[in-house]
PDB file of C-alpha atoms in Angstrom:
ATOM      1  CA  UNK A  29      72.971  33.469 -34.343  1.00  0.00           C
ATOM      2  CA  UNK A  30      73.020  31.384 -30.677  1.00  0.00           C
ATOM      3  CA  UNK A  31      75.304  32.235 -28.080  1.00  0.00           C
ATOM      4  CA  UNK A  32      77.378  29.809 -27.112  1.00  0.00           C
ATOM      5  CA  UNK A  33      79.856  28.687 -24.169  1.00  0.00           C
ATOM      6  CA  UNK A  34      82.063  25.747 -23.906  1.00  0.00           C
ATOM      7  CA  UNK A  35      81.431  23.679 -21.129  1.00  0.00           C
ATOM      8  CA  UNK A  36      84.094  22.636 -17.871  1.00  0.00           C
ATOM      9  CA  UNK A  37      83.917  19.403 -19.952  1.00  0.00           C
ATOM     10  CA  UNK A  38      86.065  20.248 -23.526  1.00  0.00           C
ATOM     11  CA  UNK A  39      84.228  18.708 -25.929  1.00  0.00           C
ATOM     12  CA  UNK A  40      80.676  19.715 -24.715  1.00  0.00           C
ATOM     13  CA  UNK A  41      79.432  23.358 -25.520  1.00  0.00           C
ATOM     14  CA  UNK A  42      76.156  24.777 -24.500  1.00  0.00           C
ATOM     15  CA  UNK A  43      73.740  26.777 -27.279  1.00  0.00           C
ATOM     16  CA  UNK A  44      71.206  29.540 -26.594  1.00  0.00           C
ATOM     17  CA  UNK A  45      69.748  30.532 -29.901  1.00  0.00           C
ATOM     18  CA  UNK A  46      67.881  33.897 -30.751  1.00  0.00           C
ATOM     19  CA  UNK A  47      64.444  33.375 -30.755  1.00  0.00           C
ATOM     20  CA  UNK A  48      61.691  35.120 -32.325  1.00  0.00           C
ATOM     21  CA  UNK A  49      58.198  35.183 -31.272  1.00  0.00           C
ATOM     22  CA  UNK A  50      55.046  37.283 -31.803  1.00  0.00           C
ATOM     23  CA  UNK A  51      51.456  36.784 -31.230  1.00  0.00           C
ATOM     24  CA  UNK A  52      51.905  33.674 -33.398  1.00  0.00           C
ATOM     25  CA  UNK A  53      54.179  31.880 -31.294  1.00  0.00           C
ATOM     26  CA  UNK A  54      57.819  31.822 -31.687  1.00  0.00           C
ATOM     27  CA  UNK A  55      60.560  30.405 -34.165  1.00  0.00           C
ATOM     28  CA  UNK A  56      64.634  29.376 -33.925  1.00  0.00           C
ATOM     29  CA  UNK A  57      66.742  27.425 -35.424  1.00  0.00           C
ATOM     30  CA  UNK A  58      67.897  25.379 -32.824  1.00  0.00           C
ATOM     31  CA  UNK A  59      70.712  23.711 -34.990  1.00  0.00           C
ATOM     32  CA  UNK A  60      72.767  25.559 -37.777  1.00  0.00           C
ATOM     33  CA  UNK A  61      75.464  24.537 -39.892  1.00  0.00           C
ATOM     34  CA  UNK A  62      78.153  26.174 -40.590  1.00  0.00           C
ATOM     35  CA  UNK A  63      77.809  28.371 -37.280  1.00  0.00           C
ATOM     36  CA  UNK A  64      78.028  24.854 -35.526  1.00  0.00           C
ATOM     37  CA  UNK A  65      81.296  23.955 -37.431  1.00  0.00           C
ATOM     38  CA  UNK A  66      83.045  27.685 -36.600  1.00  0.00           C
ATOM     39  CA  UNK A  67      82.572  27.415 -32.792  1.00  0.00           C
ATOM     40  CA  UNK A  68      82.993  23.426 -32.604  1.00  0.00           C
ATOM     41  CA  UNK A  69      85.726  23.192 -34.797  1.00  0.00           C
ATOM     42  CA  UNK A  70      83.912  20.257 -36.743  1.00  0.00           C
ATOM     43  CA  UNK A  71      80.738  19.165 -38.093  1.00  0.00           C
ATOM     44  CA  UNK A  72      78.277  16.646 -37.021  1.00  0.00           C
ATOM     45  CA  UNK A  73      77.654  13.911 -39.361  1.00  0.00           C
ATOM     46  CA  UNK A  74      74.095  13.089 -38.679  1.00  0.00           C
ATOM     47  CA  UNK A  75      73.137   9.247 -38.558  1.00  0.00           C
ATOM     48  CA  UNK A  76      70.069   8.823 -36.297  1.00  0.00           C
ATOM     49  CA  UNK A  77      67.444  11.608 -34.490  1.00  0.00           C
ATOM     50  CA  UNK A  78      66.490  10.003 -31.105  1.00  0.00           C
ATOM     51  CA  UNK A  79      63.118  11.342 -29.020  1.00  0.00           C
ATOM     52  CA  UNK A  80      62.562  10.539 -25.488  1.00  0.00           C
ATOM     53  CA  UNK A  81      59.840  11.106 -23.126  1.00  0.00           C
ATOM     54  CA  UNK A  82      60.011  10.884 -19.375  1.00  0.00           C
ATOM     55  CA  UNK A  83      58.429  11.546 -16.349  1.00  0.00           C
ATOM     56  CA  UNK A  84      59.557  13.794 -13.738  1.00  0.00           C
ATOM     57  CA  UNK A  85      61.977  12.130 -11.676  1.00  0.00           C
ATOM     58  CA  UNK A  86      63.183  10.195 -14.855  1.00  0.00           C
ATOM     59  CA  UNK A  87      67.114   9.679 -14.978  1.00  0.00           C
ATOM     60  CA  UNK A  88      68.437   8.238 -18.318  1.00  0.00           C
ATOM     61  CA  UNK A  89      72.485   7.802 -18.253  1.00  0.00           C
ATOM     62  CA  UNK A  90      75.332   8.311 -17.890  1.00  0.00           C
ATOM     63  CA  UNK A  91      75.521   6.550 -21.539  1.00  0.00           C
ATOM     64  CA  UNK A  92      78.552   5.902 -23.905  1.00  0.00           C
ATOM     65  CA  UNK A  93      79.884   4.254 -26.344  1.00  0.00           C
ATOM     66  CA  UNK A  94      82.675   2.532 -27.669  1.00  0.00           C
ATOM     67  CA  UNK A  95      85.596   5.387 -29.480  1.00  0.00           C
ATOM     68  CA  UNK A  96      86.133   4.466 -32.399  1.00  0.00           C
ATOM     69  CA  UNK A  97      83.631   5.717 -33.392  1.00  0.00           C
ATOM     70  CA  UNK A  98      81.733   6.880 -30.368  1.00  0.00           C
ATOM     71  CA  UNK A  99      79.051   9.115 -30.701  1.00  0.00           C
ATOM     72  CA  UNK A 100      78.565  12.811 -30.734  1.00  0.00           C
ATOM     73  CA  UNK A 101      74.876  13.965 -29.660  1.00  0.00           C
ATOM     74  CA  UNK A 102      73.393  17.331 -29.997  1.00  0.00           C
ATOM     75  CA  UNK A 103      70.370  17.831 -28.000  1.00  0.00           C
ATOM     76  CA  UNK A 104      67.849  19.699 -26.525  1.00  0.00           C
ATOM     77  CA  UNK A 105      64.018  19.682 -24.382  1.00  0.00           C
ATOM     78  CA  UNK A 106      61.372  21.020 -27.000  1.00  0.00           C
ATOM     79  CA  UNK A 107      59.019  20.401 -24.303  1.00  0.00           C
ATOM     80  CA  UNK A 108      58.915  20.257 -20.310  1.00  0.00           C
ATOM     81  CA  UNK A 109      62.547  20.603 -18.921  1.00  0.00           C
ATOM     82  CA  UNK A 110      65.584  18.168 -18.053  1.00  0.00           C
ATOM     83  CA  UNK A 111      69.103  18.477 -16.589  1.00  0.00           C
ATOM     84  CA  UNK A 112      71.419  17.865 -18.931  1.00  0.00           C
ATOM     85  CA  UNK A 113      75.109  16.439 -17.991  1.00  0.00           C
ATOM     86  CA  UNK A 114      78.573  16.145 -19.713  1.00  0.00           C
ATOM     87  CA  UNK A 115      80.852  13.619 -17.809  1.00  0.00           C
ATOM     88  CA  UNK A 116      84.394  13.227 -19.268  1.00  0.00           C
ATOM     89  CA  UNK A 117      84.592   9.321 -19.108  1.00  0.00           C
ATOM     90  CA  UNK A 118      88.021   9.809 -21.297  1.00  0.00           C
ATOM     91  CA  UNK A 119      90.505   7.964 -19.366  1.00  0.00           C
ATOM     92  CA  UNK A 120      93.534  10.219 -19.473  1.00  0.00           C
ATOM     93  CA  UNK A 121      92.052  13.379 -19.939  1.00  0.00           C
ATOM     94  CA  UNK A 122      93.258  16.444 -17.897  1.00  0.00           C
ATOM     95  CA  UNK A 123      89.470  16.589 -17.037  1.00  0.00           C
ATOM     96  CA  UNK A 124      88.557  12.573 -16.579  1.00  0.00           C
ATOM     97  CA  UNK A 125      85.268  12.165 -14.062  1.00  0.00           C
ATOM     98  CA  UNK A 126      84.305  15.903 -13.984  1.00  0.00           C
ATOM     99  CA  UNK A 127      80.902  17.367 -15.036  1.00  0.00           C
ATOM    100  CA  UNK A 128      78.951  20.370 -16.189  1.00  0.00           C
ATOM    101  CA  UNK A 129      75.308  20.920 -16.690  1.00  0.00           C
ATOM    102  CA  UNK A 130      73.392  22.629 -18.890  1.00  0.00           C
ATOM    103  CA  UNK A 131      69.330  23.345 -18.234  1.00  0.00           C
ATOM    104  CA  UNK A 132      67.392  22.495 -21.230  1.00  0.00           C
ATOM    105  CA  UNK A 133      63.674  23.588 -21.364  1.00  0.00           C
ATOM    106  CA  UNK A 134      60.694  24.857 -23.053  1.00  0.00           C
ATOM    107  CA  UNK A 135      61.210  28.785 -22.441  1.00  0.00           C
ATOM    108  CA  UNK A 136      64.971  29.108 -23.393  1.00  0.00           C
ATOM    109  CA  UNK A 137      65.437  26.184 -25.697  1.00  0.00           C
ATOM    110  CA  UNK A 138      69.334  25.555 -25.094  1.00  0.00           C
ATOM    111  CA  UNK A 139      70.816  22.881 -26.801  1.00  0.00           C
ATOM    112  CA  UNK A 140      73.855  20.916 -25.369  1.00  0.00           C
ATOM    113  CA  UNK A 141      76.366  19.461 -27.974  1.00  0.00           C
ATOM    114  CA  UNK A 142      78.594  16.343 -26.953  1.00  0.00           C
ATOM    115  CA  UNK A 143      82.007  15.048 -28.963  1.00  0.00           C
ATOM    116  CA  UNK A 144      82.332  11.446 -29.292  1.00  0.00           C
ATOM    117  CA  UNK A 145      84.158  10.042 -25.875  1.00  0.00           C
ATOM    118  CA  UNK A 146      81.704  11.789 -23.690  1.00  0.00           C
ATOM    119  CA  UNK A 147      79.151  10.566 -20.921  1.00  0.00           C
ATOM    120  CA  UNK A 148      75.692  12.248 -21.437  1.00  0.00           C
ATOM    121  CA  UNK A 149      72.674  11.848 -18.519  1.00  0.00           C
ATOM    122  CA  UNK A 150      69.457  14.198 -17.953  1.00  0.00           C
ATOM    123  CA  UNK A 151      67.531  14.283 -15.167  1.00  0.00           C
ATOM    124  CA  UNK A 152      63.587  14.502 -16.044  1.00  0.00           C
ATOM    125  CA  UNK A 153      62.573  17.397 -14.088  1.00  0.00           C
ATOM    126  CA  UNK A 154      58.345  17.457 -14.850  1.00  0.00           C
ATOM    127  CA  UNK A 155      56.213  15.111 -16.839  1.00  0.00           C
ATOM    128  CA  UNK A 156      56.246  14.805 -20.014  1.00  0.00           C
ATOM    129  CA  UNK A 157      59.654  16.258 -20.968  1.00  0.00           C
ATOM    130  CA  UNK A 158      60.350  15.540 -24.343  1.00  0.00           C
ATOM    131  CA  UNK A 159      63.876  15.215 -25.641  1.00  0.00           C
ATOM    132  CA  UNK A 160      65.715  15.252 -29.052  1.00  0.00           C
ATOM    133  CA  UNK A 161      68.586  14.516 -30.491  1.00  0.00           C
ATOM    134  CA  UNK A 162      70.807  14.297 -33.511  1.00  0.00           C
ATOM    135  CA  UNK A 163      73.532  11.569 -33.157  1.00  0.00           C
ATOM    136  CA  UNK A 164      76.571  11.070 -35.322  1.00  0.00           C
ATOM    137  CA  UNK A 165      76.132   7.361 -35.653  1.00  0.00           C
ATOM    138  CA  UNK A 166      73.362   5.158 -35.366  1.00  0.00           C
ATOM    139  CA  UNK A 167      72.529   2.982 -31.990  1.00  0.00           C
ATOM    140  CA  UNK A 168      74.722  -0.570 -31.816  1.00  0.00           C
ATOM    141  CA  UNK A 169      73.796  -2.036 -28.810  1.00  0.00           C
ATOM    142  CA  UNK A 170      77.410  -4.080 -28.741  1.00  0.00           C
ATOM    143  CA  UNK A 171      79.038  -0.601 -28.397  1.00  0.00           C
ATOM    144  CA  UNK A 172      76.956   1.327 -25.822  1.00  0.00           C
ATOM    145  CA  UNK A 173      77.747   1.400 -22.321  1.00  0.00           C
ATOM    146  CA  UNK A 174      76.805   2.790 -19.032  1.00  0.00           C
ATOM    147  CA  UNK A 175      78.499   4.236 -15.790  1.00  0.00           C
ATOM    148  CA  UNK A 176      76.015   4.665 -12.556  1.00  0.00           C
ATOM    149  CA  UNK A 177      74.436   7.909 -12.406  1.00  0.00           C
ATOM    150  CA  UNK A 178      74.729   8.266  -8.681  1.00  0.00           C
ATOM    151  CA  UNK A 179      78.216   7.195  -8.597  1.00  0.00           C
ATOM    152  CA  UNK A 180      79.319   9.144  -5.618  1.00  0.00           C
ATOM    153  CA  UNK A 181      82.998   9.480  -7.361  1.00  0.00           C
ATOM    154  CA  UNK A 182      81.510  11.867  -9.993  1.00  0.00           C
ATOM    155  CA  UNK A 183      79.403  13.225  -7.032  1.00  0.00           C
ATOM    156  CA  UNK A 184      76.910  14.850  -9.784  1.00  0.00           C
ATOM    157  CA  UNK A 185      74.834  17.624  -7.669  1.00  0.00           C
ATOM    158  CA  UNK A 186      71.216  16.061  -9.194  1.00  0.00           C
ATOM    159  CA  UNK A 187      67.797  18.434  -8.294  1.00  0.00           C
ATOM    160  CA  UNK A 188      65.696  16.738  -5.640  1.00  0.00           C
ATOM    161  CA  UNK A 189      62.891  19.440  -6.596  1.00  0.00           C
ATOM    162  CA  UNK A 190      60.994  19.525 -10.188  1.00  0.00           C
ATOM    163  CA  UNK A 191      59.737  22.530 -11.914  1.00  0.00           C
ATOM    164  CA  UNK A 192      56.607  22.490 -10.286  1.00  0.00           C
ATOM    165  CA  UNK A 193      58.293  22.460  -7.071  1.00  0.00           C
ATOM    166  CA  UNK A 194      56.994  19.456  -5.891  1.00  0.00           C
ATOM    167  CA  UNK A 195      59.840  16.381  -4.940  1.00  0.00           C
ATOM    168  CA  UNK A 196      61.455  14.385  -7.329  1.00  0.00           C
ATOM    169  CA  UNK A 197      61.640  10.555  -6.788  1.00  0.00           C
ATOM    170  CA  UNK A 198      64.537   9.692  -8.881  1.00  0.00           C
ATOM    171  CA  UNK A 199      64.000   6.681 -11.292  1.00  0.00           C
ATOM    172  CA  UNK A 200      66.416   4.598 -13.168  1.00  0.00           C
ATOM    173  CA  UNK A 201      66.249   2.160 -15.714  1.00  0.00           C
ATOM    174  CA  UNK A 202      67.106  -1.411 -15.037  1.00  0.00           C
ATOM    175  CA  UNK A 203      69.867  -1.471 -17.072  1.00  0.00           C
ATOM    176  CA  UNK A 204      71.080   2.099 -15.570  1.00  0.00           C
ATOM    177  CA  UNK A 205      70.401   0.574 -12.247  1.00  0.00           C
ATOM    178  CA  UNK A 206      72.683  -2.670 -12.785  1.00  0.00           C
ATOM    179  CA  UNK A 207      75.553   0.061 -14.633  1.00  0.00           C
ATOM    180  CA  UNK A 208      79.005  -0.520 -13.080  1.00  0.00           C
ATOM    181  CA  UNK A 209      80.593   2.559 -11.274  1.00  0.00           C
ATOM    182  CA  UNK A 210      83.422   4.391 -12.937  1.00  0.00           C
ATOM    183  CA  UNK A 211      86.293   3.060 -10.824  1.00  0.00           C
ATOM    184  CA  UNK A 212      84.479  -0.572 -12.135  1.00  0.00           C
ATOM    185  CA  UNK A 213      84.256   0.814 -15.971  1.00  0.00           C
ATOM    186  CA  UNK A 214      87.994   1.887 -15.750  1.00  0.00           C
ATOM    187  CA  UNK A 215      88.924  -1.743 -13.981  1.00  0.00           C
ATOM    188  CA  UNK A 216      87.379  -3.269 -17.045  1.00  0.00           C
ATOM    189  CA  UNK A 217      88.693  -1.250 -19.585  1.00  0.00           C
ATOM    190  CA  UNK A 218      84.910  -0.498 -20.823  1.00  0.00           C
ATOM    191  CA  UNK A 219      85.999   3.474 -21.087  1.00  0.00           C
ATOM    192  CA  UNK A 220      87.475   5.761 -23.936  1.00  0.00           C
ATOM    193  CA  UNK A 221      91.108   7.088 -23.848  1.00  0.00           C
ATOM    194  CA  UNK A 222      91.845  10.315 -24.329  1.00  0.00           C
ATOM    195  CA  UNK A 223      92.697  11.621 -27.957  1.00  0.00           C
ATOM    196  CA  UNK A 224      91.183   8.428 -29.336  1.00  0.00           C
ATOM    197  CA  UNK A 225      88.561   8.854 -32.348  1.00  0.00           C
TER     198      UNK A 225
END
């Protein structure tokens, strides 16, 4: 069974599962149902698997989409190591703009789950970190969104060092680049409200 904690963000809960290894390698399950269920208080209706790859010093997010029906992701690093952020973009919410992080990496193979409503980001921290995840419903480019990673508002406290120690030169995507702050997402209505979904 993992350990688990729920995360300053409700909604997002960190897993640490038992693993077991011998001069083979090592095995865990890294998602179970119904253990997921009893701790979440709901299951994940799986839709799409995503796998990313990224440099070190590669910043995807923060992503969202559209509640109803959002999307709930449950991921984790199965190779190399990111940081992994929760942003409560849920306008209304007791919590709205605040963050928590969870390390995911190759030696203790955390996973972070998300509920539907949340912003996710990860912060490449060495080459080649590879990245899965199981996602409630499938990608619809008309409902996904973006708020700036770097917004200072949500101040997120990003490494500037990778695993190997060596700098990290932060990149974004274009479209992560171009994304609107989250005073300009709320402005424009592009953001979730709280209890929605």
């Amino acid at each position: 069974m993992s350990q688990y904690r729920e995360l300053k963000v409700p909604g997002a809960w960190e897993f640490t599962p038992k693993q077991f290894g011998d001069d083979r390698g090592v095995f865990l399950e890294w998602f179970r149902e119904p253990g997921f269920s009893e701790i979440t208080g709901r299951t994940l209706d799986l839709q799409q698997a995503n796998c990313s790859v990224s440099a070190a010093g590669v910043l995807r997010g923060i992503h969202f989409a559209d509640v109803p029906p959002g999307q709930a992701k449950y991921v984790t690093c199965v190779k190399g190591a990111i940081l992994d952020i929760a942003v409560d973009l849920r306008v209304g919410s007791p919590t709205f703009g605040q963050w928590d992080s969870v390390l995911l990496d190759d030696v203790d193979r955390r996973a972070i789950f998300l509920s539907e409503g949340l912003g996710h980001a990860f912060l490449s921290l060495e080459d080649n970190s590879t990245v899965v995840y199981l996602c409630s419903t499938g990608y619809a480019p008309e409902r996904e969104h973006e708020v700036h990673p770097l917004d200072p508002d949500i101040a997120i406290d990003w490494p500037t060092v990778g695993r190997s120690g060596e700098p990290l030169n932060i990149t974004l995507s274009a479209k992560d680049t171009a994304a609107p702050s989250l005073q300009d997402a709320v402005s424009a209505g592009l953001l979730p409200t709280f209890g929605e979904g």
